[in-house]
Amino acid sequence: ETGVTQSPTHLIKTRGQQVTLRCSSQSGHNTVSWYQQALGQGPQFIFQYYREEENGRGNFPPRFSGLQFPNYSSELNVNALELDDSALYLCASSPPSGETQYFGPGTRLLVL
Amino acid sequence: KNEVEQSPQNLTAQEGEFITINCSYSVGISALHWLQQHPGGGIVSLFMLSSGKKKHGRLIATINIQEKHSSLHITASHPRDSAVYICAALRSGGGADGLTFGKGTHLIIQP
């Protein structure tokens, strides 16, 4: 059974560009949550997808959007990148039963 | 004031010491997670608690629902325990709010 994977591991973009981050959930998990972790801070909840629909959202602007696919993998898209978007982006999947979330290794985004 | 507060923010101890990290929360929760994050970012879930106490190896986690407080203990600490330890609350009452995280406790165990 493979765990949660994310790609790419590292990414450098410039201000104003757009970025897509990808997450493959653990087998059997139908819920994916995305988090942003700025340097030295705890992660902040961006949004959650359940069965291909957005199921909850944190305090992030609309330029943060996402998708979940029929195989439950997910994408996080960020448009019009800003310097403050530089962070570690974590996705976590969870099974239908419950509350435990399994985290991926993260994608480290640097916006110059 | 953050909804999830951890203390201490930084902790340096000698190998073998007993370590306690505290977490207080101000929201109603259905579960509380303790997570470990190593340099480089990967997060590992250590415990999920909704009541009482759990033990895994040298790690023990306790929660007091009435006092809205949880602790993570490490017995016989070892340099490989050096990491950031994060508590995260899953809110009660339904809805998909994700986890609310504390800022983490940066633990260094010196040989």
mmCIF file with all atom_site columns, C-alpha atoms in Angstrom:
data_model
loop_
_atom_site.group_PDB
_atom_site.id
_atom_site.type_symbol
_atom_site.label_atom_id
_atom_site.label_alt_id
_atom_site.label_comp_id
_atom_site.label_asym_id
_atom_site.label_entity_id
_atom_site.label_seq_id
_atom_site.pdbx_PDB_ins_code
_atom_site.Cartn_x
_atom_site.Cartn_y
_atom_site.Cartn_z
_atom_site.occupancy
_atom_site.B_iso_or_equiv
_atom_site.pdbx_formal_charge
_atom_site.auth_seq_id
_atom_site.auth_comp_id
_atom_site.auth_asym_id
_atom_site.auth_atom_id
_atom_site.pdbx_PDB_model_num
ATOM 1   C CA . GLU A 1 1   ? 0.000   0.000  0.000   1.00 0.00 ? 1   GLU A CA 1
ATOM 2   C CA . THR A 1 2   ? 1.552   3.295  -1.064  1.00 0.00 ? 2   THR A CA 1
ATOM 3   C CA . GLY A 1 3   ? 1.283   6.350  1.128   1.00 0.00 ? 3   GLY A CA 1
ATOM 4   C CA . VAL A 1 4   ? 0.394   9.887  0.177   1.00 0.00 ? 4   VAL A CA 1
ATOM 5   C CA . THR A 1 5   ? 2.685   11.293 -2.504  1.00 0.00 ? 5   THR A CA 1
ATOM 6   C CA . GLN A 1 6   ? 3.119   14.844 -3.736  1.00 0.00 ? 6   GLN A CA 1
ATOM 7   C CA . SER A 1 7   ? 4.783   16.384 -6.743  1.00 0.00 ? 7   SER A CA 1
ATOM 8   C CA . PRO A 1 8   ? 6.914   18.247 -7.379  1.00 0.00 ? 8   PRO A CA 1
ATOM 9   C CA . THR A 1 9   ? 9.048   18.236 -4.231  1.00 0.00 ? 9   THR A CA 1
ATOM 10  C CA . HIS A 1 10  ? 10.408  21.717 -4.871  1.00 0.00 ? 10  HIS A CA 1
ATOM 11  C CA . LEU A 1 11  ? 9.346   24.512 -7.185  1.00 0.00 ? 11  LEU A CA 1
ATOM 12  C CA . ILE A 1 12  ? 10.507  28.041 -7.918  1.00 0.00 ? 12  ILE A CA 1
ATOM 13  C CA . LYS A 1 13  ? 8.142   30.530 -9.556  1.00 0.00 ? 13  LYS A CA 1
ATOM 14  C CA . THR A 1 14  ? 8.049   34.271 -10.056 1.00 0.00 ? 14  THR A CA 1
ATOM 15  C CA . ARG A 1 15  ? 5.419   36.699 -8.854  1.00 0.00 ? 15  ARG A CA 1
ATOM 16  C CA . GLY A 1 16  ? 2.293   36.698 -11.020 1.00 0.00 ? 16  GLY A CA 1
ATOM 17  C CA . GLN A 1 17  ? 2.781   33.192 -12.361 1.00 0.00 ? 17  GLN A CA 1
ATOM 18  C CA . GLN A 1 18  ? 0.445   30.266 -11.809 1.00 0.00 ? 18  GLN A CA 1
ATOM 19  C CA . VAL A 1 19  ? 1.330   26.941 -10.201 1.00 0.00 ? 19  VAL A CA 1
ATOM 20  C CA . THR A 1 20  ? -0.241  23.482 -9.973  1.00 0.00 ? 20  THR A CA 1
ATOM 21  C CA . LEU A 1 21  ? 0.682   21.095 -7.188  1.00 0.00 ? 21  LEU A CA 1
ATOM 22  C CA . ARG A 1 22  ? -0.343  17.463 -7.205  1.00 0.00 ? 22  ARG A CA 1
ATOM 23  C CA . CYS A 1 23  ? -1.256  14.925 -4.566  1.00 0.00 ? 23  CYS A CA 1
ATOM 24  C CA . SER A 1 24  ? -1.972  11.223 -4.816  1.00 0.00 ? 24  SER A CA 1
ATOM 25  C CA . SER A 1 25  ? -3.974  10.014 -1.867  1.00 0.00 ? 25  SER A CA 1
ATOM 26  C CA . GLN A 1 26  ? -3.441  6.786  -0.029  1.00 0.00 ? 26  GLN A CA 1
ATOM 27  C CA . SER A 1 27  ? -5.302  3.826  -1.484  1.00 0.00 ? 27  SER A CA 1
ATOM 28  C CA . GLY A 1 28  ? -8.909  3.724  -0.297  1.00 0.00 ? 28  GLY A CA 1
ATOM 29  C CA . HIS A 1 29  ? -8.939  7.339  0.892   1.00 0.00 ? 29  HIS A CA 1
ATOM 30  C CA . ASN A 1 30  ? -11.649 9.542  -0.619  1.00 0.00 ? 30  ASN A CA 1
ATOM 31  C CA . THR A 1 31  ? -10.940 12.789 1.208   1.00 0.00 ? 31  THR A CA 1
ATOM 32  C CA . VAL A 1 32  ? -8.001  15.099 0.563   1.00 0.00 ? 32  VAL A CA 1
ATOM 33  C CA . SER A 1 33  ? -7.109  18.218 2.532   1.00 0.00 ? 33  SER A CA 1
ATOM 34  C CA . TRP A 1 34  ? -4.552  20.847 1.561   1.00 0.00 ? 34  TRP A CA 1
ATOM 35  C CA . TYR A 1 35  ? -2.528  22.943 3.995   1.00 0.00 ? 35  TYR A CA 1
ATOM 36  C CA . GLN A 1 36  ? -0.076  25.817 3.663   1.00 0.00 ? 36  GLN A CA 1
ATOM 37  C CA . GLN A 1 37  ? 2.823   26.006 6.100   1.00 0.00 ? 37  GLN A CA 1
ATOM 38  C CA . ALA A 1 38  ? 4.845   29.194 6.137   1.00 0.00 ? 38  ALA A CA 1
ATOM 39  C CA . LEU A 1 39  ? 8.349   29.051 7.541   1.00 0.00 ? 39  LEU A CA 1
ATOM 40  C CA . GLY A 1 40  ? 8.302   28.737 11.319  1.00 0.00 ? 40  GLY A CA 1
ATOM 41  C CA . GLN A 1 41  ? 4.513   28.451 11.488  1.00 0.00 ? 41  GLN A CA 1
ATOM 42  C CA . GLY A 1 42  ? 2.027   25.657 11.887  1.00 0.00 ? 42  GLY A CA 1
ATOM 43  C CA . PRO A 1 43  ? 0.084   24.542 8.820   1.00 0.00 ? 43  PRO A CA 1
ATOM 44  C CA . GLN A 1 44  ? -3.043  26.462 7.839   1.00 0.00 ? 44  GLN A CA 1
ATOM 45  C CA . PHE A 1 45  ? -6.060  24.739 6.312   1.00 0.00 ? 45  PHE A CA 1
ATOM 46  C CA . ILE A 1 46  ? -6.697  25.734 2.680   1.00 0.00 ? 46  ILE A CA 1
ATOM 47  C CA . PHE A 1 47  ? -9.555  23.432 1.636   1.00 0.00 ? 47  PHE A CA 1
ATOM 48  C CA . GLN A 1 48  ? -10.793 19.884 1.609   1.00 0.00 ? 48  GLN A CA 1
ATOM 49  C CA . TYR A 1 49  ? -12.150 17.749 -1.224  1.00 0.00 ? 49  TYR A CA 1
ATOM 50  C CA . TYR A 1 50  ? -14.505 14.832 -0.777  1.00 0.00 ? 50  TYR A CA 1
ATOM 51  C CA . ARG A 1 51  ? -15.704 12.773 -3.721  1.00 0.00 ? 51  ARG A CA 1
ATOM 52  C CA . GLU A 1 52  ? -14.555 15.406 -6.213  1.00 0.00 ? 52  GLU A CA 1
ATOM 53  C CA . GLU A 1 53  ? -16.364 18.299 -4.507  1.00 0.00 ? 53  GLU A CA 1
ATOM 54  C CA . GLU A 1 54  ? -14.944 21.056 -2.314  1.00 0.00 ? 54  GLU A CA 1
ATOM 55  C CA . ASN A 1 55  ? -16.160 20.177 1.149   1.00 0.00 ? 55  ASN A CA 1
ATOM 56  C CA . GLY A 1 56  ? -14.785 23.008 3.262   1.00 0.00 ? 56  GLY A CA 1
ATOM 57  C CA . ARG A 1 57  ? -12.471 25.972 2.923   1.00 0.00 ? 57  ARG A CA 1
ATOM 58  C CA . GLY A 1 58  ? -10.180 27.978 5.149   1.00 0.00 ? 58  GLY A CA 1
ATOM 59  C CA . ASN A 1 59  ? -9.383  31.660 4.964   1.00 0.00 ? 59  ASN A CA 1
ATOM 60  C CA . PHE A 1 60  ? -7.669  31.691 1.572   1.00 0.00 ? 60  PHE A CA 1
ATOM 61  C CA . PRO A 1 61  ? -8.562  33.885 -1.435  1.00 0.00 ? 61  PRO A CA 1
ATOM 62  C CA . PRO A 1 62  ? -10.239 32.499 -4.581  1.00 0.00 ? 62  PRO A CA 1
ATOM 63  C CA . ARG A 1 63  ? -6.938  32.416 -6.457  1.00 0.00 ? 63  ARG A CA 1
ATOM 64  C CA . PHE A 1 64  ? -6.340  29.225 -4.455  1.00 0.00 ? 64  PHE A CA 1
ATOM 65  C CA . SER A 1 65  ? -8.425  26.555 -6.163  1.00 0.00 ? 65  SER A CA 1
ATOM 66  C CA . GLY A 1 66  ? -8.437  22.833 -6.385  1.00 0.00 ? 66  GLY A CA 1
ATOM 67  C CA . LEU A 1 67  ? -9.657  19.723 -8.066  1.00 0.00 ? 67  LEU A CA 1
ATOM 68  C CA . GLN A 1 68  ? -10.191 16.150 -7.070  1.00 0.00 ? 68  GLN A CA 1
ATOM 69  C CA . PHE A 1 69  ? -10.278 13.412 -9.683  1.00 0.00 ? 69  PHE A CA 1
ATOM 70  C CA . PRO A 1 70  ? -12.296 10.156 -9.806  1.00 0.00 ? 70  PRO A CA 1
ATOM 71  C CA . ASN A 1 71  ? -9.260  8.264  -8.484  1.00 0.00 ? 71  ASN A CA 1
ATOM 72  C CA . TYR A 1 72  ? -9.275  10.727 -5.539  1.00 0.00 ? 72  TYR A CA 1
ATOM 73  C CA . SER A 1 73  ? -5.969  12.312 -6.462  1.00 0.00 ? 73  SER A CA 1
ATOM 74  C CA . SER A 1 74  ? -6.016  16.075 -6.183  1.00 0.00 ? 74  SER A CA 1
ATOM 75  C CA . GLU A 1 75  ? -4.511  19.292 -7.478  1.00 0.00 ? 75  GLU A CA 1
ATOM 76  C CA . LEU A 1 76  ? -3.969  22.633 -5.821  1.00 0.00 ? 76  LEU A CA 1
ATOM 77  C CA . ASN A 1 77  ? -3.808  25.582 -8.203  1.00 0.00 ? 77  ASN A CA 1
ATOM 78  C CA . VAL A 1 78  ? -2.599  29.015 -7.221  1.00 0.00 ? 78  VAL A CA 1
ATOM 79  C CA . ASN A 1 79  ? -2.999  31.913 -9.645  1.00 0.00 ? 79  ASN A CA 1
ATOM 80  C CA . ALA A 1 80  ? -1.288  35.302 -9.608  1.00 0.00 ? 80  ALA A CA 1
ATOM 81  C CA . LEU A 1 81  ? 1.414   34.128 -7.222  1.00 0.00 ? 81  LEU A CA 1
ATOM 82  C CA . GLU A 1 82  ? 2.544   36.503 -4.504  1.00 0.00 ? 82  GLU A CA 1
ATOM 83  C CA . LEU A 1 83  ? 5.784   36.486 -2.537  1.00 0.00 ? 83  LEU A CA 1
ATOM 84  C CA . ASP A 1 84  ? 3.864   35.458 0.609   1.00 0.00 ? 84  ASP A CA 1
ATOM 85  C CA . ASP A 1 85  ? 2.712   32.289 -1.135  1.00 0.00 ? 85  ASP A CA 1
ATOM 86  C CA . SER A 1 86  ? 6.201   30.913 -0.558  1.00 0.00 ? 86  SER A CA 1
ATOM 87  C CA . ALA A 1 87  ? 5.600   28.000 1.784   1.00 0.00 ? 87  ALA A CA 1
ATOM 88  C CA . LEU A 1 88  ? 5.452   24.261 2.200   1.00 0.00 ? 88  LEU A CA 1
ATOM 89  C CA . TYR A 1 89  ? 2.197   22.899 0.789   1.00 0.00 ? 89  TYR A CA 1
ATOM 90  C CA . LEU A 1 90  ? 0.994   19.726 2.426   1.00 0.00 ? 90  LEU A CA 1
ATOM 91  C CA . CYS A 1 91  ? -1.778  17.431 1.384   1.00 0.00 ? 91  CYS A CA 1
ATOM 92  C CA . ALA A 1 92  ? -3.341  14.853 3.632   1.00 0.00 ? 92  ALA A CA 1
ATOM 93  C CA . SER A 1 93  ? -5.748  12.077 2.770   1.00 0.00 ? 93  SER A CA 1
ATOM 94  C CA . SER A 1 94  ? -8.205  10.342 5.039   1.00 0.00 ? 94  SER A CA 1
ATOM 95  C CA . PRO A 1 95  ? -10.342 7.231  4.707   1.00 0.00 ? 95  PRO A CA 1
ATOM 96  C CA . PRO A 1 96  ? -14.142 7.209  4.530   1.00 0.00 ? 96  PRO A CA 1
ATOM 97  C CA . SER A 1 97  ? -14.370 6.062  8.144   1.00 0.00 ? 97  SER A CA 1
ATOM 98  C CA . GLY A 1 98  ? -12.583 8.624  9.963   1.00 0.00 ? 98  GLY A CA 1
ATOM 99  C CA . GLU A 1 99  ? -10.674 11.525 11.182  1.00 0.00 ? 99  GLU A CA 1
ATOM 100 C CA . THR A 1 100 ? -7.080  10.359 10.919  1.00 0.00 ? 100 THR A CA 1
ATOM 101 C CA . GLN A 1 101 ? -5.224  12.213 8.204   1.00 0.00 ? 101 GLN A CA 1
ATOM 102 C CA . TYR A 1 102 ? -2.159  10.850 6.489   1.00 0.00 ? 102 TYR A CA 1
ATOM 103 C CA . PHE A 1 103 ? 0.238   13.503 5.279   1.00 0.00 ? 103 PHE A CA 1
ATOM 104 C CA . GLY A 1 104 ? 2.326   13.650 2.164   1.00 0.00 ? 104 GLY A CA 1
ATOM 105 C CA . PRO A 1 105 ? 5.917   14.900 2.198   1.00 0.00 ? 105 PRO A CA 1
ATOM 106 C CA . GLY A 1 106 ? 4.937   18.329 0.931   1.00 0.00 ? 106 GLY A CA 1
ATOM 107 C CA . THR A 1 107 ? 5.883   20.589 -1.955  1.00 0.00 ? 107 THR A CA 1
ATOM 108 C CA . ARG A 1 108 ? 8.153   23.487 -1.119  1.00 0.00 ? 108 ARG A CA 1
ATOM 109 C CA . LEU A 1 109 ? 7.222   26.514 -3.236  1.00 0.00 ? 109 LEU A CA 1
ATOM 110 C CA . LEU A 1 110 ? 9.431   29.562 -3.512  1.00 0.00 ? 110 LEU A CA 1
ATOM 111 C CA . VAL A 1 111 ? 8.033   32.672 -5.184  1.00 0.00 ? 111 VAL A CA 1
ATOM 112 C CA . LEU A 1 112 ? 10.618  35.234 -6.294  1.00 0.00 ? 112 LEU A CA 1
ATOM 113 C CA . LYS B 2 1   ? -5.141  34.324 20.683  1.00 0.00 ? 1   LYS B CA 1
ATOM 114 C CA . ASN B 2 2   ? -4.670  31.170 18.628  1.00 0.00 ? 2   ASN B CA 1
ATOM 115 C CA . GLU B 2 3   ? -7.277  28.470 18.997  1.00 0.00 ? 3   GLU B CA 1
ATOM 116 C CA . VAL B 2 4   ? -4.532  25.914 19.578  1.00 0.00 ? 4   VAL B CA 1
ATOM 117 C CA . GLU B 2 5   ? -1.604  26.913 21.763  1.00 0.00 ? 5   GLU B CA 1
ATOM 118 C CA . GLN B 2 6   ? 1.501   24.869 22.419  1.00 0.00 ? 6   GLN B CA 1
ATOM 119 C CA . SER B 2 7   ? 4.244   25.188 24.987  1.00 0.00 ? 7   SER B CA 1
ATOM 120 C CA . PRO B 2 8   ? 7.105   25.411 25.073  1.00 0.00 ? 8   PRO B CA 1
ATOM 121 C CA . GLN B 2 9   ? 7.941   26.761 21.622  1.00 0.00 ? 9   GLN B CA 1
ATOM 122 C CA . ASN B 2 10  ? 11.504  25.502 21.886  1.00 0.00 ? 10  ASN B CA 1
ATOM 123 C CA . LEU B 2 11  ? 12.937  22.808 24.120  1.00 0.00 ? 11  LEU B CA 1
ATOM 124 C CA . THR B 2 12  ? 16.499  21.541 24.379  1.00 0.00 ? 12  THR B CA 1
ATOM 125 C CA . ALA B 2 13  ? 17.203  18.565 26.622  1.00 0.00 ? 13  ALA B CA 1
ATOM 126 C CA . GLN B 2 14  ? 19.843  15.947 27.236  1.00 0.00 ? 14  GLN B CA 1
ATOM 127 C CA . GLU B 2 15  ? 19.544  12.390 26.018  1.00 0.00 ? 15  GLU B CA 1
ATOM 128 C CA . GLY B 2 16  ? 17.575  10.271 28.462  1.00 0.00 ? 16  GLY B CA 1
ATOM 129 C CA . GLU B 2 17  ? 15.472  13.091 29.879  1.00 0.00 ? 17  GLU B CA 1
ATOM 130 C CA . PHE B 2 18  ? 11.688  12.864 30.206  1.00 0.00 ? 18  PHE B CA 1
ATOM 131 C CA . ILE B 2 19  ? 10.044  15.341 27.851  1.00 0.00 ? 19  ILE B CA 1
ATOM 132 C CA . THR B 2 20  ? 6.620   16.947 28.143  1.00 0.00 ? 20  THR B CA 1
ATOM 133 C CA . ILE B 2 21  ? 5.001   19.113 25.486  1.00 0.00 ? 21  ILE B CA 1
ATOM 134 C CA . ASN B 2 22  ? 1.696   20.785 26.246  1.00 0.00 ? 22  ASN B CA 1
ATOM 135 C CA . CYS B 2 23  ? -1.242  21.765 24.066  1.00 0.00 ? 23  CYS B CA 1
ATOM 136 C CA . SER B 2 24  ? -4.288  23.813 25.025  1.00 0.00 ? 24  SER B CA 1
ATOM 137 C CA . TYR B 2 25  ? -7.229  24.495 22.769  1.00 0.00 ? 25  TYR B CA 1
ATOM 138 C CA . SER B 2 26  ? -10.199 26.810 22.967  1.00 0.00 ? 26  SER B CA 1
ATOM 139 C CA . VAL B 2 27  ? -12.635 25.178 20.534  1.00 0.00 ? 27  VAL B CA 1
ATOM 140 C CA . GLY B 2 28  ? -14.821 22.125 20.833  1.00 0.00 ? 28  GLY B CA 1
ATOM 141 C CA . ILE B 2 29  ? -13.081 19.182 19.279  1.00 0.00 ? 29  ILE B CA 1
ATOM 142 C CA . SER B 2 30  ? -13.924 15.691 18.144  1.00 0.00 ? 30  SER B CA 1
ATOM 143 C CA . ALA B 2 31  ? -10.285 14.612 18.153  1.00 0.00 ? 31  ALA B CA 1
ATOM 144 C CA . LEU B 2 32  ? -6.806  15.911 18.795  1.00 0.00 ? 32  LEU B CA 1
ATOM 145 C CA . HIS B 2 33  ? -3.780  14.892 16.772  1.00 0.00 ? 33  HIS B CA 1
ATOM 146 C CA . TRP B 2 34  ? -0.129  14.857 17.725  1.00 0.00 ? 34  TRP B CA 1
ATOM 147 C CA . LEU B 2 35  ? 2.152   15.076 14.726  1.00 0.00 ? 35  LEU B CA 1
ATOM 148 C CA . GLN B 2 36  ? 5.898   14.936 14.227  1.00 0.00 ? 36  GLN B CA 1
ATOM 149 C CA . GLN B 2 37  ? 7.629   16.983 11.547  1.00 0.00 ? 37  GLN B CA 1
ATOM 150 C CA . HIS B 2 38  ? 11.260  16.446 10.653  1.00 0.00 ? 38  HIS B CA 1
ATOM 151 C CA . PRO B 2 39  ? 13.494  18.927 8.794   1.00 0.00 ? 39  PRO B CA 1
ATOM 152 C CA . GLY B 2 40  ? 12.505  18.784 5.136   1.00 0.00 ? 40  GLY B CA 1
ATOM 153 C CA . GLY B 2 41  ? 8.839   18.916 5.980   1.00 0.00 ? 41  GLY B CA 1
ATOM 154 C CA . GLY B 2 42  ? 7.315   15.451 6.096   1.00 0.00 ? 42  GLY B CA 1
ATOM 155 C CA . ILE B 2 43  ? 4.652   15.082 8.755   1.00 0.00 ? 43  ILE B CA 1
ATOM 156 C CA . VAL B 2 44  ? 3.969   11.830 10.556  1.00 0.00 ? 44  VAL B CA 1
ATOM 157 C CA . SER B 2 45  ? 0.859   11.295 12.611  1.00 0.00 ? 45  SER B CA 1
ATOM 158 C CA . LEU B 2 46  ? 1.800   10.017 16.078  1.00 0.00 ? 46  LEU B CA 1
ATOM 159 C CA . PHE B 2 47  ? -1.542  9.877  17.856  1.00 0.00 ? 47  PHE B CA 1
ATOM 160 C CA . MET B 2 48  ? -5.174  10.741 17.431  1.00 0.00 ? 48  MET B CA 1
ATOM 161 C CA . LEU B 2 49  ? -6.988  11.140 20.749  1.00 0.00 ? 49  LEU B CA 1
ATOM 162 C CA . SER B 2 50  ? -10.533 11.857 21.753  1.00 0.00 ? 50  SER B CA 1
ATOM 163 C CA . SER B 2 51  ? -10.226 10.851 25.404  1.00 0.00 ? 51  SER B CA 1
ATOM 164 C CA . GLY B 2 52  ? -7.879  9.351  27.946  1.00 0.00 ? 52  GLY B CA 1
ATOM 165 C CA . LYS B 2 53  ? -4.395  8.218  27.107  1.00 0.00 ? 53  LYS B CA 1
ATOM 166 C CA . LYS B 2 54  ? -2.500  6.418  24.363  1.00 0.00 ? 54  LYS B CA 1
ATOM 167 C CA . LYS B 2 55  ? 0.975   4.893  24.389  1.00 0.00 ? 55  LYS B CA 1
ATOM 168 C CA . HIS B 2 56  ? 3.230   3.878  21.546  1.00 0.00 ? 56  HIS B CA 1
ATOM 169 C CA . GLY B 2 57  ? 6.736   2.834  22.434  1.00 0.00 ? 57  GLY B CA 1
ATOM 170 C CA . ARG B 2 58  ? 8.378   5.683  24.336  1.00 0.00 ? 58  ARG B CA 1
ATOM 171 C CA . LEU B 2 59  ? 5.625   8.124  23.419  1.00 0.00 ? 59  LEU B CA 1
ATOM 172 C CA . ILE B 2 60  ? 2.578   8.779  25.572  1.00 0.00 ? 60  ILE B CA 1
ATOM 173 C CA . ALA B 2 61  ? -0.253  11.178 24.787  1.00 0.00 ? 61  ALA B CA 1
ATOM 174 C CA . THR B 2 62  ? -2.965  12.244 27.209  1.00 0.00 ? 62  THR B CA 1
ATOM 175 C CA . ILE B 2 63  ? -5.999  14.452 26.859  1.00 0.00 ? 63  ILE B CA 1
ATOM 176 C CA . ASN B 2 64  ? -8.304  16.097 29.388  1.00 0.00 ? 64  ASN B CA 1
ATOM 177 C CA . ILE B 2 65  ? -11.470 17.085 27.568  1.00 0.00 ? 65  ILE B CA 1
ATOM 178 C CA . GLN B 2 66  ? -12.890 19.111 30.471  1.00 0.00 ? 66  GLN B CA 1
ATOM 179 C CA . GLU B 2 67  ? -9.733  21.194 30.774  1.00 0.00 ? 67  GLU B CA 1
ATOM 180 C CA . LYS B 2 68  ? -9.182  21.324 26.987  1.00 0.00 ? 68  LYS B CA 1
ATOM 181 C CA . HIS B 2 69  ? -5.596  20.258 27.421  1.00 0.00 ? 69  HIS B CA 1
ATOM 182 C CA . SER B 2 70  ? -3.380  17.551 26.002  1.00 0.00 ? 70  SER B CA 1
ATOM 183 C CA . SER B 2 71  ? 0.195   16.524 26.658  1.00 0.00 ? 71  SER B CA 1
ATOM 184 C CA . LEU B 2 72  ? 2.751   14.542 24.713  1.00 0.00 ? 72  LEU B CA 1
ATOM 185 C CA . HIS B 2 73  ? 5.424   12.795 26.761  1.00 0.00 ? 73  HIS B CA 1
ATOM 186 C CA . ILE B 2 74  ? 8.640   11.201 25.564  1.00 0.00 ? 74  ILE B CA 1
ATOM 187 C CA . THR B 2 75  ? 10.404  8.845  27.932  1.00 0.00 ? 75  THR B CA 1
ATOM 188 C CA . ALA B 2 76  ? 14.147  8.083  27.689  1.00 0.00 ? 76  ALA B CA 1
ATOM 189 C CA . SER B 2 77  ? 14.577  10.737 25.000  1.00 0.00 ? 77  SER B CA 1
ATOM 190 C CA . HIS B 2 78  ? 17.063  10.161 22.212  1.00 0.00 ? 78  HIS B CA 1
ATOM 191 C CA . PRO B 2 79  ? 18.681  12.499 19.649  1.00 0.00 ? 79  PRO B CA 1
ATOM 192 C CA . ARG B 2 80  ? 16.560  10.902 16.920  1.00 0.00 ? 80  ARG B CA 1
ATOM 193 C CA . ASP B 2 81  ? 13.507  12.341 18.713  1.00 0.00 ? 81  ASP B CA 1
ATOM 194 C CA . SER B 2 82  ? 14.686  15.805 17.650  1.00 0.00 ? 82  SER B CA 1
ATOM 195 C CA . ALA B 2 83  ? 11.904  17.251 15.518  1.00 0.00 ? 83  ALA B CA 1
ATOM 196 C CA . VAL B 2 84  ? 9.011   19.685 15.597  1.00 0.00 ? 84  VAL B CA 1
ATOM 197 C CA . TYR B 2 85  ? 6.003   18.317 17.445  1.00 0.00 ? 85  TYR B CA 1
ATOM 198 C CA . ILE B 2 86  ? 2.649   19.771 16.468  1.00 0.00 ? 86  ILE B CA 1
ATOM 199 C CA . CYS B 2 87  ? -0.760  19.361 18.012  1.00 0.00 ? 87  CYS B CA 1
ATOM 200 C CA . ALA B 2 88  ? -3.776  19.808 15.779  1.00 0.00 ? 88  ALA B CA 1
ATOM 201 C CA . ALA B 2 89  ? -7.453  19.933 16.663  1.00 0.00 ? 89  ALA B CA 1
ATOM 202 C CA . LEU B 2 90  ? -10.271 18.518 14.621  1.00 0.00 ? 90  LEU B CA 1
ATOM 203 C CA . ARG B 2 91  ? -13.308 20.651 15.410  1.00 0.00 ? 91  ARG B CA 1
ATOM 204 C CA . SER B 2 92  ? -16.512 19.034 16.564  1.00 0.00 ? 92  SER B CA 1
ATOM 205 C CA . GLY B 2 93  ? -19.938 19.817 15.181  1.00 0.00 ? 93  GLY B CA 1
ATOM 206 C CA . GLY B 2 94  ? -19.483 18.513 11.684  1.00 0.00 ? 94  GLY B CA 1
ATOM 207 C CA . GLY B 2 95  ? -18.390 20.491 8.690   1.00 0.00 ? 95  GLY B CA 1
ATOM 208 C CA . ALA B 2 96  ? -15.113 20.162 6.884   1.00 0.00 ? 96  ALA B CA 1
ATOM 209 C CA . ASP B 2 97  ? -12.835 22.642 8.583   1.00 0.00 ? 97  ASP B CA 1
ATOM 210 C CA . GLY B 2 98  ? -9.711  20.569 8.349   1.00 0.00 ? 98  GLY B CA 1
ATOM 211 C CA . LEU B 2 99  ? -7.297  20.572 11.231  1.00 0.00 ? 99  LEU B CA 1
ATOM 212 C CA . THR B 2 100 ? -6.402  23.646 13.274  1.00 0.00 ? 100 THR B CA 1
ATOM 213 C CA . PHE B 2 101 ? -2.727  23.475 14.119  1.00 0.00 ? 101 PHE B CA 1
ATOM 214 C CA . GLY B 2 102 ? -0.592  24.806 16.898  1.00 0.00 ? 102 GLY B CA 1
ATOM 215 C CA . LYS B 2 103 ? 2.669   26.478 15.922  1.00 0.00 ? 103 LYS B CA 1
ATOM 216 C CA . GLY B 2 104 ? 4.712   23.504 17.009  1.00 0.00 ? 104 GLY B CA 1
ATOM 217 C CA . THR B 2 105 ? 7.355   22.762 19.615  1.00 0.00 ? 105 THR B CA 1
ATOM 218 C CA . HIS B 2 106 ? 10.903  22.537 18.309  1.00 0.00 ? 106 HIS B CA 1
ATOM 219 C CA . LEU B 2 107 ? 12.602  19.793 20.317  1.00 0.00 ? 107 LEU B CA 1
ATOM 220 C CA . ILE B 2 108 ? 16.354  19.181 20.309  1.00 0.00 ? 108 ILE B CA 1
ATOM 221 C CA . ILE B 2 109 ? 17.791  16.233 22.208  1.00 0.00 ? 109 ILE B CA 1
ATOM 222 C CA . GLN B 2 110 ? 21.519  16.527 22.726  1.00 0.00 ? 110 GLN B CA 1
ATOM 223 C CA . PRO B 2 111 ? 23.682  13.414 23.103  1.00 0.00 ? 111 PRO B CA 1
#
